[in-house]
PDB file of C-alpha atoms in Angstrom:
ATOM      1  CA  UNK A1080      -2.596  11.007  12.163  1.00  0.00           C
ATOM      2  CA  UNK A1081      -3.974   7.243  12.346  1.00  0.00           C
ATOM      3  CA  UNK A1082      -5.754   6.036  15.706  1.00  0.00           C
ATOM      4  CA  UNK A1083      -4.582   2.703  16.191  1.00  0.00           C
ATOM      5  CA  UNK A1084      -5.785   1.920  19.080  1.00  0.00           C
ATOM      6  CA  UNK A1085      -8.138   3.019  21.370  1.00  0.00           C
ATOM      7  CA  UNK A1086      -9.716   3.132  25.458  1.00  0.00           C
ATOM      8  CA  UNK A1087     -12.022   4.933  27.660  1.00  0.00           C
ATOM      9  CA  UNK A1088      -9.608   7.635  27.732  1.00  0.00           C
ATOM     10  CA  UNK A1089      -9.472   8.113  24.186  1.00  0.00           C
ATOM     11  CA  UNK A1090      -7.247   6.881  21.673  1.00  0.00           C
ATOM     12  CA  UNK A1091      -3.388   6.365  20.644  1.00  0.00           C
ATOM     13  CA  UNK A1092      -2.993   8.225  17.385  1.00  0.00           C
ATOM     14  CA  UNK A1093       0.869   7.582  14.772  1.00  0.00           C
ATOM     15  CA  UNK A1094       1.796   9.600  12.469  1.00  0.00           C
ATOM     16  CA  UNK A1095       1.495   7.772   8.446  1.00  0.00           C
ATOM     17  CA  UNK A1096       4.901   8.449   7.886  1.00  0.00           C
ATOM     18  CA  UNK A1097       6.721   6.982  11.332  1.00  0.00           C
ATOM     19  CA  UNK A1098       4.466   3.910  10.825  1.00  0.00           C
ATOM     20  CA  UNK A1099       5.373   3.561   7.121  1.00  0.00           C
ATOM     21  CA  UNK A1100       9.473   3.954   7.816  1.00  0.00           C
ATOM     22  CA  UNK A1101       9.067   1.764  10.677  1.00  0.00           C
ATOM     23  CA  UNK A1102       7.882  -1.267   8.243  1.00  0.00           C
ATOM     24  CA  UNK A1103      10.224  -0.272   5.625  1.00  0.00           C
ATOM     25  CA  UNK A1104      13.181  -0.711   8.329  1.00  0.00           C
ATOM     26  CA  UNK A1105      11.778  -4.381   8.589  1.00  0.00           C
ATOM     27  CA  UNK A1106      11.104  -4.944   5.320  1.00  0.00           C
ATOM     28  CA  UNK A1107      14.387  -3.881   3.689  1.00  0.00           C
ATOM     29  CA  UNK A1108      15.986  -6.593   6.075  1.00  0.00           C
ATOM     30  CA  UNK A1109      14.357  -9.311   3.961  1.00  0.00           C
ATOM     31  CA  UNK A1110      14.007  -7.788   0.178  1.00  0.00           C
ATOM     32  CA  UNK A1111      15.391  -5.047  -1.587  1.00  0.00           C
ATOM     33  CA  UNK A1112      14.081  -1.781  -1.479  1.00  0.00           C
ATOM     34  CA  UNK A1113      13.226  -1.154  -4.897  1.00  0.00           C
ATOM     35  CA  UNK A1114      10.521  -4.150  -4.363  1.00  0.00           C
ATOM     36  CA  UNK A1115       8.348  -2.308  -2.139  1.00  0.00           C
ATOM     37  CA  UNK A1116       6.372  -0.099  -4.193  1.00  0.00           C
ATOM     38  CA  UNK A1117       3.778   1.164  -1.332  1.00  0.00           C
ATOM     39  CA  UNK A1118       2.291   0.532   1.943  1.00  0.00           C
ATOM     40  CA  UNK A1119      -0.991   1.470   2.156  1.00  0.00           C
ATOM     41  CA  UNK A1120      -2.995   1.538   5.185  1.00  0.00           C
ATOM     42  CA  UNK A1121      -6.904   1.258   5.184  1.00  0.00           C
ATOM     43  CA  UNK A1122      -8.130   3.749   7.587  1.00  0.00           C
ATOM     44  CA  UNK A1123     -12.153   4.317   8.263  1.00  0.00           C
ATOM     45  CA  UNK A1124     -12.805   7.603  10.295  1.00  0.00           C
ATOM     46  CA  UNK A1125      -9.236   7.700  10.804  1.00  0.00           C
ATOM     47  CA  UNK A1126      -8.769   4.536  12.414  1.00  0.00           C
ATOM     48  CA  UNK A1127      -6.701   1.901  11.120  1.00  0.00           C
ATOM     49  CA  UNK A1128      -8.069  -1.501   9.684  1.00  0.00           C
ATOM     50  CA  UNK A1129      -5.627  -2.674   7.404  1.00  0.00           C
ATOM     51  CA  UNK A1130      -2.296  -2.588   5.907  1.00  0.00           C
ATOM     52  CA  UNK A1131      -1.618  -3.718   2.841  1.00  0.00           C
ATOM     53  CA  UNK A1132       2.206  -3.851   0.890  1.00  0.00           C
ATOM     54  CA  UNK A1133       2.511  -3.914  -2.519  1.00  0.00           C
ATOM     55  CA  UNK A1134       5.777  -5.655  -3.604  1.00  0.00           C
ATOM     56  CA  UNK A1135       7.293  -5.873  -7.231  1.00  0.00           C
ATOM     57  CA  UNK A1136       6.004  -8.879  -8.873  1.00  0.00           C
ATOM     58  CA  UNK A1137       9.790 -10.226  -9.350  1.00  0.00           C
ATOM     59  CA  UNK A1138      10.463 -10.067  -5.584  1.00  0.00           C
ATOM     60  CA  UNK A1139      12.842 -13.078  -4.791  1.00  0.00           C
ATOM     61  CA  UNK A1140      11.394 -14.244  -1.136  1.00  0.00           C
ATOM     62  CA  UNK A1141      10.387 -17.521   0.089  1.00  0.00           C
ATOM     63  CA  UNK A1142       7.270 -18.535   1.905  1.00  0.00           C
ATOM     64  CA  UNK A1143       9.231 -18.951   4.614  1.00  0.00           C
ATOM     65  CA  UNK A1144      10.902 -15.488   4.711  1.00  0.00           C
ATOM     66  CA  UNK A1145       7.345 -14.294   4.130  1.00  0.00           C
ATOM     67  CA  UNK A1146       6.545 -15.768   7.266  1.00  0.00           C
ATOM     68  CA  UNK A1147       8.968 -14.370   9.058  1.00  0.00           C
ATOM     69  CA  UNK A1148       8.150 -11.275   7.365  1.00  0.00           C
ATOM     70  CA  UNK A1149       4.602 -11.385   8.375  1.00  0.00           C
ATOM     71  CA  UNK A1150       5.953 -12.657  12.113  1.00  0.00           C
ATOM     72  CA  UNK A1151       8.445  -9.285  12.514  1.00  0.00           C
ATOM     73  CA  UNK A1152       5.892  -6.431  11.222  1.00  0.00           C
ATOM     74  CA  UNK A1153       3.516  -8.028  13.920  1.00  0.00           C
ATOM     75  CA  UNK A1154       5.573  -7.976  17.158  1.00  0.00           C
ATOM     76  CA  UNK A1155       6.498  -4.428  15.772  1.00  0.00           C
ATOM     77  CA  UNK A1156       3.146  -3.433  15.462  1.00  0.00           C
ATOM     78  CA  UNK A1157       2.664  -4.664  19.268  1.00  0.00           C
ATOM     79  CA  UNK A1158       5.600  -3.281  20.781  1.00  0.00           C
ATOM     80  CA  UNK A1159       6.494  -0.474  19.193  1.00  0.00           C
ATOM     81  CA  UNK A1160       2.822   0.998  18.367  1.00  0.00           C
ATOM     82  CA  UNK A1161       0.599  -0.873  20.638  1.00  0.00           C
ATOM     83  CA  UNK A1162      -1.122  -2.379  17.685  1.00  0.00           C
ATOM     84  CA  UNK A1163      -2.736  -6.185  17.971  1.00  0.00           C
ATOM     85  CA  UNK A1164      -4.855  -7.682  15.554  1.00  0.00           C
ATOM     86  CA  UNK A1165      -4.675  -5.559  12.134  1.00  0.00           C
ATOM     87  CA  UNK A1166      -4.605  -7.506   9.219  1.00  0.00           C
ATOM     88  CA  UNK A1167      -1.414  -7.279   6.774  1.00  0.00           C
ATOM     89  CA  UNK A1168      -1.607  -7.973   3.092  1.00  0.00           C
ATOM     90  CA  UNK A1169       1.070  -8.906   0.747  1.00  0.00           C
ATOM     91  CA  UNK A1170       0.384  -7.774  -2.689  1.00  0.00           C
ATOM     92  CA  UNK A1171       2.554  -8.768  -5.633  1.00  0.00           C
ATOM     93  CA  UNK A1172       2.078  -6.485  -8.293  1.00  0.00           C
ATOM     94  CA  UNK A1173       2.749  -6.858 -11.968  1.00  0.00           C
TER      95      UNK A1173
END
């Protein structure tokens, strides 16, 4: 379990692999598959501070795609998860 988010209350707390399938459902809708080779989420005393996906150097997407990308995971992460202001990383491996 991952806290991403917290109040006075206490905290909101996703399971790794709902969050993970969640971004693969968005991701697969603008590159193959087979190009994501992880998502990996930095977590400090189990509380989420980044994400990072690691793509197949030969993935075929423009900068403009990536935007969009980058634009969809976000309003996921806020509607879906109650998540604002992580940080997400695009890695292209080799």
């Amino acid at each position: 379990m991952i806290k991403v988010n917290s109040n006075k209350f206490g905290g909101i707390f996703v399971e790794e692999n709902l969050l993970k399938n969640s971004f693969l459902d968005v991701l697969k809708s603008y590159v193959k598959g087979e190009y994501v080779k992880n998502i990996d989420f930095e977590v400090k005393r189990n509380v989420l501070k980044y994400i990072n996906i690691h793509f197949s150097k030969s993935t075929e997407i423009s900068k403009k795609e990536e935007l969009n990308m980058y634009n969809q995971l976000l309003f996921l992460l806020n509607t879906k998860f109650q998540i604002s202001n992580k940080p997400i990383s695009f890695i292209y491996e080799n």
